[in-house]
PDB file of C-alpha atoms in Angstrom:
ATOM      1  CA  MET A 280     -39.805 -33.839   3.990  1.00  0.00           C
ATOM      2  CA  THR A 281     -41.234 -32.461   7.223  1.00  0.00           C
ATOM      3  CA  ASP A 282     -39.130 -31.794  10.318  1.00  0.00           C
ATOM      4  CA  GLU A 283     -40.980 -34.625  12.079  1.00  0.00           C
ATOM      5  CA  ALA A 284     -40.074 -37.046   9.269  1.00  0.00           C
ATOM      6  CA  GLU A 285     -36.418 -35.957   9.274  1.00  0.00           C
ATOM      7  CA  LEU A 286     -36.185 -36.440  13.039  1.00  0.00           C
ATOM      8  CA  ALA A 287     -37.764 -39.884  12.728  1.00  0.00           C
ATOM      9  CA  LEU A 288     -35.100 -40.953  10.223  1.00  0.00           C
ATOM     10  CA  ARG A 289     -32.167 -39.711  12.340  1.00  0.00           C
ATOM     11  CA  ASP A 290     -31.593 -43.214  13.754  1.00  0.00           C
ATOM     12  CA  THR A 291     -33.523 -46.433  14.365  1.00  0.00           C
ATOM     13  CA  PHE A 292     -34.249 -45.545  17.990  1.00  0.00           C
ATOM     14  CA  SER A 293     -35.874 -42.253  16.896  1.00  0.00           C
ATOM     15  CA  PHE A 294     -37.723 -44.023  14.077  1.00  0.00           C
ATOM     16  CA  TRP A 295     -39.235 -46.522  16.533  1.00  0.00           C
ATOM     17  CA  ARG A 296     -40.254 -43.775  18.962  1.00  0.00           C
ATOM     18  CA  ALA A 297     -41.849 -41.655  16.222  1.00  0.00           C
ATOM     19  CA  THR A 298     -43.755 -44.440  14.483  1.00  0.00           C
ATOM     20  CA  ASP A 299     -44.713 -47.019  17.092  1.00  0.00           C
ATOM     21  CA  GLN A 300     -46.509 -47.245  20.425  1.00  0.00           C
ATOM     22  CA  TRP A 301     -44.652 -50.456  21.325  1.00  0.00           C
ATOM     23  CA  PRO A 302     -42.431 -49.748  24.358  1.00  0.00           C
ATOM     24  CA  ILE A 303     -38.777 -48.971  23.748  1.00  0.00           C
ATOM     25  CA  TYR A 304     -36.053 -48.364  26.311  1.00  0.00           C
ATOM     26  CA  GLU A 305     -32.630 -46.792  26.542  1.00  0.00           C
ATOM     27  CA  GLN A 306     -31.264 -50.241  27.416  1.00  0.00           C
ATOM     28  CA  PRO A 307     -30.982 -52.495  25.521  1.00  0.00           C
ATOM     29  CA  HIS A 308     -32.655 -50.814  22.526  1.00  0.00           C
ATOM     30  CA  LYS A 309     -30.651 -47.610  22.058  1.00  0.00           C
ATOM     31  CA  GLU A 310     -27.339 -49.501  22.208  1.00  0.00           C
ATOM     32  CA  MET A 311     -28.653 -52.273  19.956  1.00  0.00           C
ATOM     33  CA  PHE A 312     -29.941 -49.820  17.345  1.00  0.00           C
ATOM     34  CA  GLY A 313     -26.692 -47.855  17.503  1.00  0.00           C
ATOM     35  CA  ILE A 314     -24.900 -51.033  16.433  1.00  0.00           C
ATOM     36  CA  PHE A 315     -27.428 -51.611  13.621  1.00  0.00           C
ATOM     37  CA  ASP A 316     -27.105 -48.019  12.419  1.00  0.00           C
ATOM     38  CA  ALA A 317     -23.285 -48.020  12.516  1.00  0.00           C
ATOM     39  CA  ALA A 318     -23.079 -51.252  10.512  1.00  0.00           C
ATOM     40  CA  GLY A 319     -24.606 -49.854   7.350  1.00  0.00           C
ATOM     41  CA  PRO A 320     -23.181 -49.915   3.840  1.00  0.00           C
ATOM     42  CA  ASP A 321     -20.634 -47.264   2.960  1.00  0.00           C
ATOM     43  CA  ARG A 322     -21.679 -46.030  -0.450  1.00  0.00           C
ATOM     44  CA  SER A 323     -18.826 -43.503  -0.474  1.00  0.00           C
ATOM     45  CA  GLN A 324     -16.430 -46.458  -0.893  1.00  0.00           C
ATOM     46  CA  GLN A 325     -14.182 -44.958   1.787  1.00  0.00           C
ATOM     47  CA  ARG A 326     -14.446 -48.154   3.788  1.00  0.00           C
ATOM     48  CA  ARG A 327     -12.904 -50.897   1.660  1.00  0.00           C
ATOM     49  CA  THR A 328     -13.725 -53.876   3.877  1.00  0.00           C
ATOM     50  CA  PRO A 329     -17.224 -54.879   4.924  1.00  0.00           C
ATOM     51  CA  LEU A 330     -18.273 -53.957   8.428  1.00  0.00           C
ATOM     52  CA  SER A 331     -20.063 -56.702  10.296  1.00  0.00           C
ATOM     53  CA  SER A 332     -21.580 -56.740  13.734  1.00  0.00           C
ATOM     54  CA  MET A 333     -23.198 -59.267  15.995  1.00  0.00           C
ATOM     55  CA  PHE A 334     -25.537 -58.277  18.769  1.00  0.00           C
ATOM     56  CA  LEU A 335     -26.516 -60.744  21.447  1.00  0.00           C
ATOM     57  CA  ALA A 336     -29.390 -59.879  23.752  1.00  0.00           C
ATOM     58  CA  PRO A 337     -31.734 -61.914  25.902  1.00  0.00           C
ATOM     59  CA  ARG A 338     -35.038 -63.298  24.669  1.00  0.00           C
ATOM     60  CA  PHE A 339     -37.986 -60.913  24.694  1.00  0.00           C
ATOM     61  CA  SER A 340     -35.793 -57.847  24.162  1.00  0.00           C
ATOM     62  CA  ASN A 341     -37.447 -57.288  20.752  1.00  0.00           C
ATOM     63  CA  LYS A 342     -34.283 -57.843  18.722  1.00  0.00           C
ATOM     64  CA  THR A 343     -36.146 -59.180  15.694  1.00  0.00           C
ATOM     65  CA  TYR A 344     -38.674 -56.349  15.787  1.00  0.00           C
ATOM     66  CA  GLY A 345     -35.763 -53.930  16.098  1.00  0.00           C
ATOM     67  CA  VAL A 346     -34.083 -55.482  13.055  1.00  0.00           C
ATOM     68  CA  ALA A 347     -37.331 -55.045  11.081  1.00  0.00           C
ATOM     69  CA  LYS A 348     -37.560 -51.408  12.235  1.00  0.00           C
ATOM     70  CA  SER A 349     -33.956 -50.864  11.170  1.00  0.00           C
ATOM     71  CA  ILE A 350     -34.613 -52.358   7.733  1.00  0.00           C
ATOM     72  CA  ALA A 351     -37.750 -50.230   7.248  1.00  0.00           C
ATOM     73  CA  ARG A 352     -35.863 -47.079   8.243  1.00  0.00           C
ATOM     74  CA  ARG A 353     -33.016 -47.857   5.832  1.00  0.00           C
ATOM     75  CA  VAL A 354     -35.487 -48.422   2.981  1.00  0.00           C
ATOM     76  CA  ILE A 355     -37.160 -45.069   3.604  1.00  0.00           C
ATOM     77  CA  LYS A 356     -33.864 -43.235   4.078  1.00  0.00           C
ATOM     78  CA  ASP A 357     -32.221 -44.785   0.998  1.00  0.00           C
ATOM     79  CA  PRO A 358     -34.776 -46.280  -1.408  1.00  0.00           C
ATOM     80  CA  ASN A 359     -31.973 -47.196  -3.842  1.00  0.00           C
ATOM     81  CA  ILE A 360     -30.544 -49.697  -1.351  1.00  0.00           C
ATOM     82  CA  SER A 361     -30.778 -53.472  -1.660  1.00  0.00           C
ATOM     83  CA  ILE A 362     -31.080 -55.449   1.584  1.00  0.00           C
ATOM     84  CA  GLY A 363     -30.968 -59.211   2.033  1.00  0.00           C
ATOM     85  CA  ILE A 364     -32.876 -60.749   4.949  1.00  0.00           C
ATOM     86  CA  PHE A 365     -31.200 -64.038   5.839  1.00  0.00           C
ATOM     87  CA  ARG A 366     -32.696 -66.362   8.436  1.00  0.00           C
ATOM     88  CA  SER A 367     -32.562 -70.058   9.252  1.00  0.00           C
ATOM     89  CA  THR A 368     -35.182 -70.866   6.595  1.00  0.00           C
ATOM     90  CA  ARG A 369     -36.735 -68.960   3.744  1.00  0.00           C
ATOM     91  CA  GLU A 370     -40.090 -69.154   5.552  1.00  0.00           C
ATOM     92  CA  GLU A 371     -38.517 -67.441   8.580  1.00  0.00           C
ATOM     93  CA  ALA A 372     -37.065 -64.774   6.274  1.00  0.00           C
ATOM     94  CA  ARG A 373     -40.525 -64.302   4.750  1.00  0.00           C
ATOM     95  CA  LYS A 374     -41.935 -63.703   8.237  1.00  0.00           C
ATOM     96  CA  MET A 375     -39.348 -60.956   8.733  1.00  0.00           C
ATOM     97  CA  LEU A 376     -40.218 -59.410   5.360  1.00  0.00           C
ATOM     98  CA  ARG A 377     -43.919 -59.465   6.321  1.00  0.00           C
ATOM     99  CA  LEU A 378     -42.994 -57.582   9.471  1.00  0.00           C
ATOM    100  CA  VAL A 379     -40.940 -55.036   7.490  1.00  0.00           C
ATOM    101  CA  LYS A 380     -43.846 -54.534   5.062  1.00  0.00           C
ATOM    102  CA  SER A 381     -46.218 -54.090   8.004  1.00  0.00           C
ATOM    103  CA  ILE A 382     -43.944 -51.412   9.472  1.00  0.00           C
ATOM    104  CA  LEU A 383     -43.644 -49.648   6.108  1.00  0.00           C
ATOM    105  CA  ARG A 384     -47.447 -49.586   5.850  1.00  0.00           C
ATOM    106  CA  ASN A 385     -48.044 -48.548   9.475  1.00  0.00           C
ATOM    107  CA  PRO A 386     -50.424 -45.536   9.511  1.00  0.00           C
ATOM    108  CA  LYS A 387     -47.864 -43.242  11.167  1.00  0.00           C
ATOM    109  CA  VAL A 388     -45.138 -44.286   8.711  1.00  0.00           C
ATOM    110  CA  THR A 389     -47.382 -43.740   5.684  1.00  0.00           C
ATOM    111  CA  GLU A 390     -48.471 -40.381   7.103  1.00  0.00           C
ATOM    112  CA  LEU A 391     -44.836 -39.266   7.331  1.00  0.00           C
ATOM    113  CA  PHE A 392     -43.357 -40.907   4.220  1.00  0.00           C
ATOM    114  CA  GLY A 393     -46.133 -42.222   1.962  1.00  0.00           C
ATOM    115  CA  ASP A 394     -47.298 -45.763   1.273  1.00  0.00           C
ATOM    116  CA  PRO A 395     -44.650 -47.843  -0.545  1.00  0.00           C
ATOM    117  CA  TYR A 396     -47.187 -50.432  -1.693  1.00  0.00           C
ATOM    118  CA  TYR A 397     -48.811 -48.070  -4.185  1.00  0.00           C
ATOM    119  CA  GLY A 398     -46.647 -47.761  -7.258  1.00  0.00           C
ATOM    120  CA  SER A 399     -44.371 -50.626  -6.248  1.00  0.00           C
ATOM    121  CA  GLU A 400     -43.291 -52.814  -9.170  1.00  0.00           C
ATOM    122  CA  LEU A 401     -42.712 -55.796  -6.863  1.00  0.00           C
ATOM    123  CA  TRP A 402     -44.427 -56.594  -3.567  1.00  0.00           C
ATOM    124  CA  ASN A 403     -44.597 -60.320  -2.789  1.00  0.00           C
ATOM    125  CA  ASN A 404     -43.616 -62.887  -0.148  1.00  0.00           C
ATOM    126  CA  ASP A 405     -39.936 -62.926  -1.147  1.00  0.00           C
ATOM    127  CA  ALA A 406     -39.113 -59.396  -2.265  1.00  0.00           C
ATOM    128  CA  ILE A 407     -40.213 -55.789  -2.500  1.00  0.00           C
ATOM    129  CA  VAL A 408     -39.157 -52.832  -4.617  1.00  0.00           C
ATOM    130  CA  VAL A 409     -40.236 -49.475  -3.258  1.00  0.00           C
ATOM    131  CA  PRO A 410     -41.553 -46.918  -5.767  1.00  0.00           C
ATOM    132  CA  TRP A 411     -39.252 -44.158  -4.494  1.00  0.00           C
ATOM    133  CA  ARG A 412     -36.117 -45.437  -6.241  1.00  0.00           C
ATOM    134  CA  THR A 413     -34.260 -42.858  -8.279  1.00  0.00           C
ATOM    135  CA  ILE A 414     -31.919 -45.306 -10.040  1.00  0.00           C
ATOM    136  CA  SER A 415     -32.595 -48.457 -12.031  1.00  0.00           C
ATOM    137  CA  ARG A 416     -31.223 -51.664 -10.607  1.00  0.00           C
ATOM    138  CA  THR A 417     -32.082 -55.327 -10.908  1.00  0.00           C
ATOM    139  CA  ASP A 418     -31.808 -56.077  -7.194  1.00  0.00           C
ATOM    140  CA  PRO A 419     -34.968 -55.798  -5.096  1.00  0.00           C
ATOM    141  CA  THR A 420     -35.076 -53.226  -2.321  1.00  0.00           C
ATOM    142  CA  VAL A 421     -35.491 -56.068   0.180  1.00  0.00           C
ATOM    143  CA  PHE A 422     -35.357 -59.811  -0.514  1.00  0.00           C
ATOM    144  CA  THR A 423     -35.454 -63.036   1.524  1.00  0.00           C
ATOM    145  CA  MET A 424     -33.107 -65.968   1.814  1.00  0.00           C
ATOM    146  CA  GLY A 425     -32.821 -69.058   4.007  1.00  0.00           C
ATOM    147  CA  THR A 426     -29.579 -70.763   4.982  1.00  0.00           C
ATOM    148  CA  THR A 427     -30.171 -73.667   2.611  1.00  0.00           C
ATOM    149  CA  GLY A 428     -30.908 -71.707  -0.557  1.00  0.00           C
ATOM    150  CA  THR A 429     -28.989 -69.622  -3.016  1.00  0.00           C
ATOM    151  CA  SER A 430     -29.215 -65.984  -3.930  1.00  0.00           C
ATOM    152  CA  THR A 431     -27.813 -66.063  -7.427  1.00  0.00           C
ATOM    153  CA  GLY A 432     -27.919 -62.704  -9.120  1.00  0.00           C
ATOM    154  CA  ASN A 433     -28.689 -60.637  -6.030  1.00  0.00           C
ATOM    155  CA  HIS A 434     -26.045 -58.152  -4.921  1.00  0.00           C
ATOM    156  CA  PRO A 435     -27.260 -56.599  -1.673  1.00  0.00           C
ATOM    157  CA  ASP A 436     -25.655 -53.522  -0.202  1.00  0.00           C
ATOM    158  CA  PHE A 437     -26.529 -54.788   3.241  1.00  0.00           C
ATOM    159  CA  ILE A 438     -27.324 -58.177   4.738  1.00  0.00           C
ATOM    160  CA  TYR A 439     -29.290 -58.731   7.915  1.00  0.00           C
ATOM    161  CA  GLY A 440     -28.636 -62.190   9.336  1.00  0.00           C
ATOM    162  CA  ASP A 441     -31.067 -62.931  12.145  1.00  0.00           C
ATOM    163  CA  ASP A 442     -31.624 -66.195  14.021  1.00  0.00           C
ATOM    164  CA  LEU A 443     -29.501 -68.182  11.575  1.00  0.00           C
ATOM    165  CA  VAL A 444     -28.628 -70.971  13.987  1.00  0.00           C
ATOM    166  CA  THR A 445     -31.355 -73.345  15.129  1.00  0.00           C
ATOM    167  CA  ASP A 446     -31.419 -76.823  16.588  1.00  0.00           C
ATOM    168  CA  VAL A 447     -32.674 -78.043  13.202  1.00  0.00           C
ATOM    169  CA  ASN A 448     -29.923 -76.633  10.971  1.00  0.00           C
ATOM    170  CA  CYS A 449     -27.004 -77.262  13.366  1.00  0.00           C
ATOM    171  CA  ASP A 450     -27.768 -80.735  14.624  1.00  0.00           C
ATOM    172  CA  SER A 451     -24.456 -82.224  13.447  1.00  0.00           C
ATOM    173  CA  VAL A 452     -20.856 -81.081  13.034  1.00  0.00           C
ATOM    174  CA  LYS A 453     -21.281 -81.217   9.240  1.00  0.00           C
ATOM    175  CA  GLU A 454     -24.355 -78.963   9.392  1.00  0.00           C
ATOM    176  CA  GLN A 455     -22.523 -76.555  11.711  1.00  0.00           C
ATOM    177  CA  GLU A 456     -19.544 -76.352   9.345  1.00  0.00           C
ATOM    178  CA  SER A 457     -21.831 -75.848   6.371  1.00  0.00           C
ATOM    179  CA  LEU A 458     -23.725 -73.064   8.126  1.00  0.00           C
ATOM    180  CA  TRP A 459     -20.480 -71.415   9.239  1.00  0.00           C
ATOM    181  CA  ALA A 460     -19.189 -71.417   5.649  1.00  0.00           C
ATOM    182  CA  TYR A 461     -22.488 -69.882   4.546  1.00  0.00           C
ATOM    183  CA  ILE A 462     -22.244 -67.126   7.171  1.00  0.00           C
ATOM    184  CA  GLU A 463     -18.624 -66.392   6.227  1.00  0.00           C
ATOM    185  CA  ALA A 464     -19.752 -65.810   2.642  1.00  0.00           C
ATOM    186  CA  PHE A 465     -21.900 -62.865   3.771  1.00  0.00           C
ATOM    187  CA  GLU A 466     -19.893 -60.254   1.946  1.00  0.00           C
ATOM    188  CA  PRO A 467     -22.239 -58.007   0.018  1.00  0.00           C
TER     189      PRO A 467
END
């Protein structure tokens, strides 16, 4: 791996700067990405309880794009990972996966790390498996899920929950309680 590629993978803020012309700022992006980066899975098993974080930022601060950048960086840095993208609906999760795939196939990203589409055993609307894996596992590298579905059989190392609450899925107390129970079950 080149020095430029290693620097790009240092953290999500560096990855964005190295691979994208979209503007990025110290505030709120560096702080936001620091939270994303610190909340990753601990494969050493030294941390026994899951670490979860919530980041609230105003509209138009590119949170969703930042989440997609963070997912893409994690996939490149650890191709053996499994990440669940959970949003209010499966269609919304698919939109996020499309964005992640677009980032992974960005010309600058493919120049630095290669194109994950070629050689991939799975690359569809609901899941991808990158060809750089060094271990066999049944879980996709990245998969989608909406708040009303199930994810039977998937065991992600990391879950990104983004825009889970909408006026459609939390219109009543019962729906709110159901969604809250769903969110509480987010233990990978």
